[in-house]
Tab-separated table of C-alpha atoms in Angstrom:
chain	number	residue	atom	x	y	z
A	1	UNK	CA	-98.971	-2.555	-9.163
A	2	UNK	CA	-100.661	-5.063	-6.853
A	3	UNK	CA	-97.764	-4.901	-4.408
A	4	UNK	CA	-98.905	-2.935	-1.312
A	5	UNK	CA	-95.296	-1.796	-0.777
A	6	UNK	CA	-94.750	-0.528	-4.324
A	7	UNK	CA	-94.525	3.111	-3.212
A	8	UNK	CA	-92.172	2.537	-0.281
A	9	UNK	CA	-88.534	3.659	-0.291
A	10	UNK	CA	-85.534	1.339	-0.377
A	11	UNK	CA	-84.824	2.044	3.310
A	12	UNK	CA	-88.408	1.203	4.297
A	13	UNK	CA	-88.328	-2.006	2.262
A	14	UNK	CA	-85.047	-3.120	3.820
A	15	UNK	CA	-86.641	-2.809	7.257
A	16	UNK	CA	-89.636	-4.836	6.056
A	17	UNK	CA	-87.317	-7.678	5.036
A	18	UNK	CA	-87.089	-8.387	8.785
A	19	UNK	CA	-90.851	-8.334	9.313
A	20	UNK	CA	-92.349	-11.297	11.149
A	21	UNK	CA	-95.106	-11.622	8.532
A	22	UNK	CA	-93.928	-13.854	5.657
A	23	UNK	CA	-96.207	-12.093	3.186
A	24	UNK	CA	-94.729	-8.701	4.067
A	25	UNK	CA	-91.187	-9.996	3.580
A	26	UNK	CA	-92.124	-11.369	0.137
A	27	UNK	CA	-93.809	-8.096	-0.856
A	28	UNK	CA	-90.756	-6.123	0.322
A	29	UNK	CA	-88.357	-8.324	-1.660
A	30	UNK	CA	-90.569	-8.104	-4.771
A	31	UNK	CA	-90.724	-4.299	-4.466
A	32	UNK	CA	-86.923	-4.115	-4.107
A	33	UNK	CA	-86.567	-6.326	-7.180
A	34	UNK	CA	-88.891	-4.034	-9.137
A	35	UNK	CA	-86.824	-1.000	-8.086
A	36	UNK	CA	-83.596	-2.768	-9.083
A	37	UNK	CA	-85.031	-3.452	-12.546
A	38	UNK	CA	-86.767	-0.151	-13.261
A	39	UNK	CA	-85.098	2.604	-11.233
A	40	UNK	CA	-81.326	2.847	-11.876
A	41	UNK	CA	-80.830	5.701	-9.415
A	42	UNK	CA	-82.446	3.766	-6.565
A	43	UNK	CA	-80.651	0.594	-7.667
A	44	UNK	CA	-77.427	2.196	-6.459
A	45	UNK	CA	-78.938	2.369	-2.992
A	46	UNK	CA	-79.723	-1.363	-3.107
A	47	UNK	CA	-76.119	-2.042	-4.175
A	48	UNK	CA	-74.707	-0.427	-1.013
A	49	UNK	CA	-73.102	-2.810	1.471
A	50	UNK	CA	-75.712	-2.120	4.179
A	51	UNK	CA	-78.553	-2.901	1.784
A	52	UNK	CA	-76.931	-6.029	0.374
A	53	UNK	CA	-76.258	-7.268	3.902
A	54	UNK	CA	-80.003	-7.125	4.615
A	55	UNK	CA	-80.789	-8.877	1.323
A	56	UNK	CA	-78.237	-11.654	1.915
A	57	UNK	CA	-79.519	-12.095	5.470
A	58	UNK	CA	-82.815	-13.202	3.947
A	59	UNK	CA	-81.034	-16.098	2.223
A	60	UNK	CA	-79.536	-17.164	5.532
A	61	UNK	CA	-82.764	-16.957	7.530
A	62	UNK	CA	-85.483	-17.833	4.981
A	63	UNK	CA	-83.826	-20.590	2.961
A	64	UNK	CA	-87.043	-22.639	2.705
A	65	UNK	CA	-89.175	-19.848	1.219
A	66	UNK	CA	-88.715	-20.521	-2.495
A	67	UNK	CA	-90.801	-17.574	-3.712
A	68	UNK	CA	-88.744	-15.219	-1.576
A	69	UNK	CA	-85.478	-16.749	-2.784
A	70	UNK	CA	-86.565	-16.169	-6.396
A	71	UNK	CA	-86.854	-12.440	-5.679
A	72	UNK	CA	-83.533	-12.285	-3.815
A	73	UNK	CA	-81.662	-14.121	-6.575
A	74	UNK	CA	-83.112	-11.655	-9.071
A	75	UNK	CA	-81.978	-8.692	-6.952
A	76	UNK	CA	-78.436	-10.091	-6.714
A	77	UNK	CA	-78.332	-10.774	-10.466
A	78	UNK	CA	-79.444	-7.242	-11.339
A	79	UNK	CA	-77.042	-5.585	-8.885
A	80	UNK	CA	-74.169	-7.660	-10.308
A	81	UNK	CA	-75.043	-7.036	-13.945
A	82	UNK	CA	-73.920	-3.423	-14.315
A	83	UNK	CA	-70.920	-2.196	-16.261
A	84	UNK	CA	-69.033	-1.273	-13.097
A	85	UNK	CA	-67.186	-4.130	-11.366
A	86	UNK	CA	-67.595	-2.520	-7.931
A	87	UNK	CA	-70.926	-4.192	-7.207
A	88	UNK	CA	-69.615	-7.617	-8.257
A	89	UNK	CA	-66.557	-7.224	-6.039
A	90	UNK	CA	-68.738	-6.169	-3.122
A	91	UNK	CA	-71.006	-9.200	-3.592
A	92	UNK	CA	-68.035	-11.598	-3.735
A	93	UNK	CA	-66.379	-10.036	-0.681
A	94	UNK	CA	-69.671	-10.360	1.210
A	95	UNK	CA	-69.873	-14.051	0.275
A	96	UNK	CA	-72.958	-13.785	-1.937
A	97	UNK	CA	-71.679	-16.585	-4.181
A	98	UNK	CA	-71.358	-19.021	-1.263
A	99	UNK	CA	-74.854	-18.071	-0.053
A	100	UNK	CA	-76.245	-18.769	-3.527
A	101	UNK	CA	-74.428	-22.116	-3.764
A	102	UNK	CA	-75.725	-23.129	-0.325
A	103	UNK	CA	-79.323	-22.328	-1.291
A	104	UNK	CA	-78.995	-24.103	-4.652
A	105	UNK	CA	-77.693	-27.191	-2.880
A	106	UNK	CA	-80.580	-27.010	-0.384
A	107	UNK	CA	-83.100	-26.919	-3.261
A	108	UNK	CA	-81.256	-29.253	-5.627
A	109	UNK	CA	-84.468	-30.612	-7.181
A	110	UNK	CA	-85.960	-27.221	-8.076
A	111	UNK	CA	-84.808	-26.550	-11.655
A	112	UNK	CA	-86.243	-23.035	-11.803
A	113	UNK	CA	-84.391	-22.034	-8.645
A	114	UNK	CA	-81.192	-23.630	-9.993
A	115	UNK	CA	-81.595	-21.593	-13.174
A	116	UNK	CA	-82.049	-18.298	-11.302
A	117	UNK	CA	-79.118	-19.090	-9.012
A	118	UNK	CA	-76.904	-19.785	-12.007
A	119	UNK	CA	-77.958	-16.494	-13.634
A	120	UNK	CA	-76.896	-14.622	-10.496
A	121	UNK	CA	-73.599	-16.538	-10.343
A	122	UNK	CA	-73.028	-15.861	-14.040
A	123	UNK	CA	-73.192	-12.105	-13.478
A	124	UNK	CA	-70.964	-12.296	-10.387
A	125	UNK	CA	-68.459	-14.464	-12.300
A	126	UNK	CA	-67.911	-11.652	-14.809
A	127	UNK	CA	-65.470	-10.106	-12.338
A	128	UNK	CA	-61.750	-9.533	-12.433
A	129	UNK	CA	-59.214	-12.315	-11.928
A	130	UNK	CA	-58.958	-12.029	-8.127
A	131	UNK	CA	-62.719	-12.148	-7.676
A	132	UNK	CA	-63.060	-15.129	-10.029
A	133	UNK	CA	-60.391	-16.847	-7.963
A	134	UNK	CA	-62.596	-16.478	-4.878
A	135	UNK	CA	-65.488	-18.083	-6.725
A	136	UNK	CA	-63.251	-21.010	-7.678
A	137	UNK	CA	-62.004	-21.326	-4.092
A	138	UNK	CA	-65.651	-21.634	-3.020
A	139	UNK	CA	-65.976	-24.702	-5.282
A	140	UNK	CA	-68.232	-22.866	-7.732
A	141	UNK	CA	-66.623	-24.654	-10.671
A	142	UNK	CA	-67.125	-28.161	-9.295
A	143	UNK	CA	-70.696	-27.278	-8.261
A	144	UNK	CA	-71.525	-26.105	-11.792
A	145	UNK	CA	-70.010	-29.252	-13.351
A	146	UNK	CA	-72.026	-31.434	-10.970
A	147	UNK	CA	-75.209	-29.529	-11.831
A	148	UNK	CA	-74.525	-29.928	-15.574
A	149	UNK	CA	-74.185	-33.684	-15.045
A	150	UNK	CA	-77.484	-33.878	-13.150
A	151	UNK	CA	-79.446	-31.624	-15.522
A	152	UNK	CA	-78.159	-32.761	-18.917
A	153	UNK	CA	-81.625	-32.433	-20.443
A	154	UNK	CA	-82.147	-28.825	-19.321
A	155	UNK	CA	-80.988	-26.450	-22.075
A	156	UNK	CA	-81.234	-23.302	-19.930
A	157	UNK	CA	-79.147	-24.744	-17.119
A	158	UNK	CA	-76.597	-26.085	-19.600
A	159	UNK	CA	-76.343	-22.716	-21.375
A	160	UNK	CA	-75.857	-20.612	-18.245
A	161	UNK	CA	-73.412	-23.178	-16.847
A	162	UNK	CA	-71.284	-23.008	-20.001
A	163	UNK	CA	-71.194	-19.192	-19.730
A	164	UNK	CA	-69.988	-19.475	-16.109
A	165	UNK	CA	-67.283	-21.936	-17.161
A	166	UNK	CA	-66.220	-19.436	-19.819
A	167	UNK	CA	-65.720	-16.768	-17.121
A	168	UNK	CA	-64.039	-18.985	-14.539
A	169	UNK	CA	-61.703	-20.779	-16.923
A	170	UNK	CA	-60.281	-17.424	-17.934
A	171	UNK	CA	-58.617	-16.980	-14.543
A	172	UNK	CA	-55.527	-19.182	-14.997
A	173	UNK	CA	-57.240	-21.897	-12.990
A	174	UNK	CA	-55.812	-25.368	-13.346
A	175	UNK	CA	-58.543	-27.990	-13.221
A	176	UNK	CA	-58.059	-30.809	-10.766
A	177	UNK	CA	-57.233	-34.300	-11.997
A	178	UNK	CA	-60.267	-35.808	-13.685
A	179	UNK	CA	-62.140	-32.493	-13.582
A	180	UNK	CA	-60.837	-31.422	-16.987
A	181	UNK	CA	-62.019	-34.637	-18.671
A	182	UNK	CA	-65.402	-34.332	-16.965
A	183	UNK	CA	-65.750	-30.732	-18.114
A	184	UNK	CA	-64.822	-31.614	-21.694
A	185	UNK	CA	-67.414	-34.430	-21.738
A	186	UNK	CA	-70.151	-32.222	-20.278
A	187	UNK	CA	-69.516	-29.221	-22.516
A	188	UNK	CA	-69.185	-31.301	-25.681
A	189	UNK	CA	-72.470	-33.069	-24.801
A	190	UNK	CA	-74.182	-29.711	-24.248
A	191	UNK	CA	-72.879	-28.389	-27.581
A	192	UNK	CA	-74.062	-31.541	-29.348
A	193	UNK	CA	-77.502	-31.654	-27.694
A	194	UNK	CA	-78.335	-27.938	-27.781
A	195	UNK	CA	-76.572	-26.520	-30.829
A	196	UNK	CA	-79.466	-24.097	-31.409
A	197	UNK	CA	-79.128	-22.567	-27.915
A	198	UNK	CA	-77.567	-19.111	-28.282
A	199	UNK	CA	-75.453	-19.249	-25.115
A	200	UNK	CA	-74.123	-22.727	-25.809
A	201	UNK	CA	-73.366	-22.053	-29.476
A	202	UNK	CA	-71.544	-18.840	-28.510
A	203	UNK	CA	-69.624	-19.853	-25.374
A	204	UNK	CA	-69.286	-23.613	-26.006
A	205	UNK	CA	-66.453	-23.492	-28.597
A	206	UNK	CA	-64.474	-20.987	-26.488
A	207	UNK	CA	-64.845	-23.153	-23.390
A	208	UNK	CA	-63.758	-26.272	-25.293
A	209	UNK	CA	-60.731	-24.381	-26.598
A	210	UNK	CA	-59.742	-23.320	-23.066
A	211	UNK	CA	-60.289	-26.814	-21.667
A	212	UNK	CA	-58.239	-28.500	-24.365
A	213	UNK	CA	-55.427	-25.969	-23.890
A	214	UNK	CA	-55.323	-26.317	-20.089
C-alpha cells in the first residue's frame, strides 16, 4: 500500500483527520476507507459515534476538497451498508444525510461526487420508517428529484436515484402537489431511456406502482 498511514490504528487516523497538512488528512481518510472495506472488526470502531463525529466534521470543514470528500462519502456508505440498522440510525441522528446533501449541492456540477453522495444516501435510506421520515423532512426526496431532472443523461445517477425513491416512498409519505407528477415523469423517462440498467429495471416498476397508488 502506498498510503504512509496504512498501518496506523483507527484512533490514530481519526486524530490525523484534524491535521493541518491537507495531504495527511487525505491519507488518513483513505486509510480509514480501506479499513472500512477490508477489516470488519475495525469497521465497528469507525461506526462508533465518536469516530463518525470526526468523519462528519471533515465534511463541515473541508467541503472544497473533492478528493477528501470522495473518501468520506465512501466511509459513510460502507458504515451504513451493514445488515444491522444501528449504524444507519446513528448516521441519521447525527445528521449525516443533511451533511451529504449540503456537499452535493455545493458541488452540483461534479457528477462523480453526486454519484458517490447518492450511493451513501441510498444505504442510509434503507432504514426503518422513522429514520426514512427524517430523510424526507430534510428534503432528500425533492433534492433527488431535482438531481434526476438535471442529470437525465446519466444512467448511474438515475439508477441510484430510483433506488432511493423506492426506499423513501415506502414510508407512507404523501408527495406534495406537483411532486408526484414530476416523479412519475422522471422515473418513467429513466425506465424508458435506461431499460438495460439493472437498478432501474429492478426498482423502476416498483417505484411507478407506488407513485401511481399514492
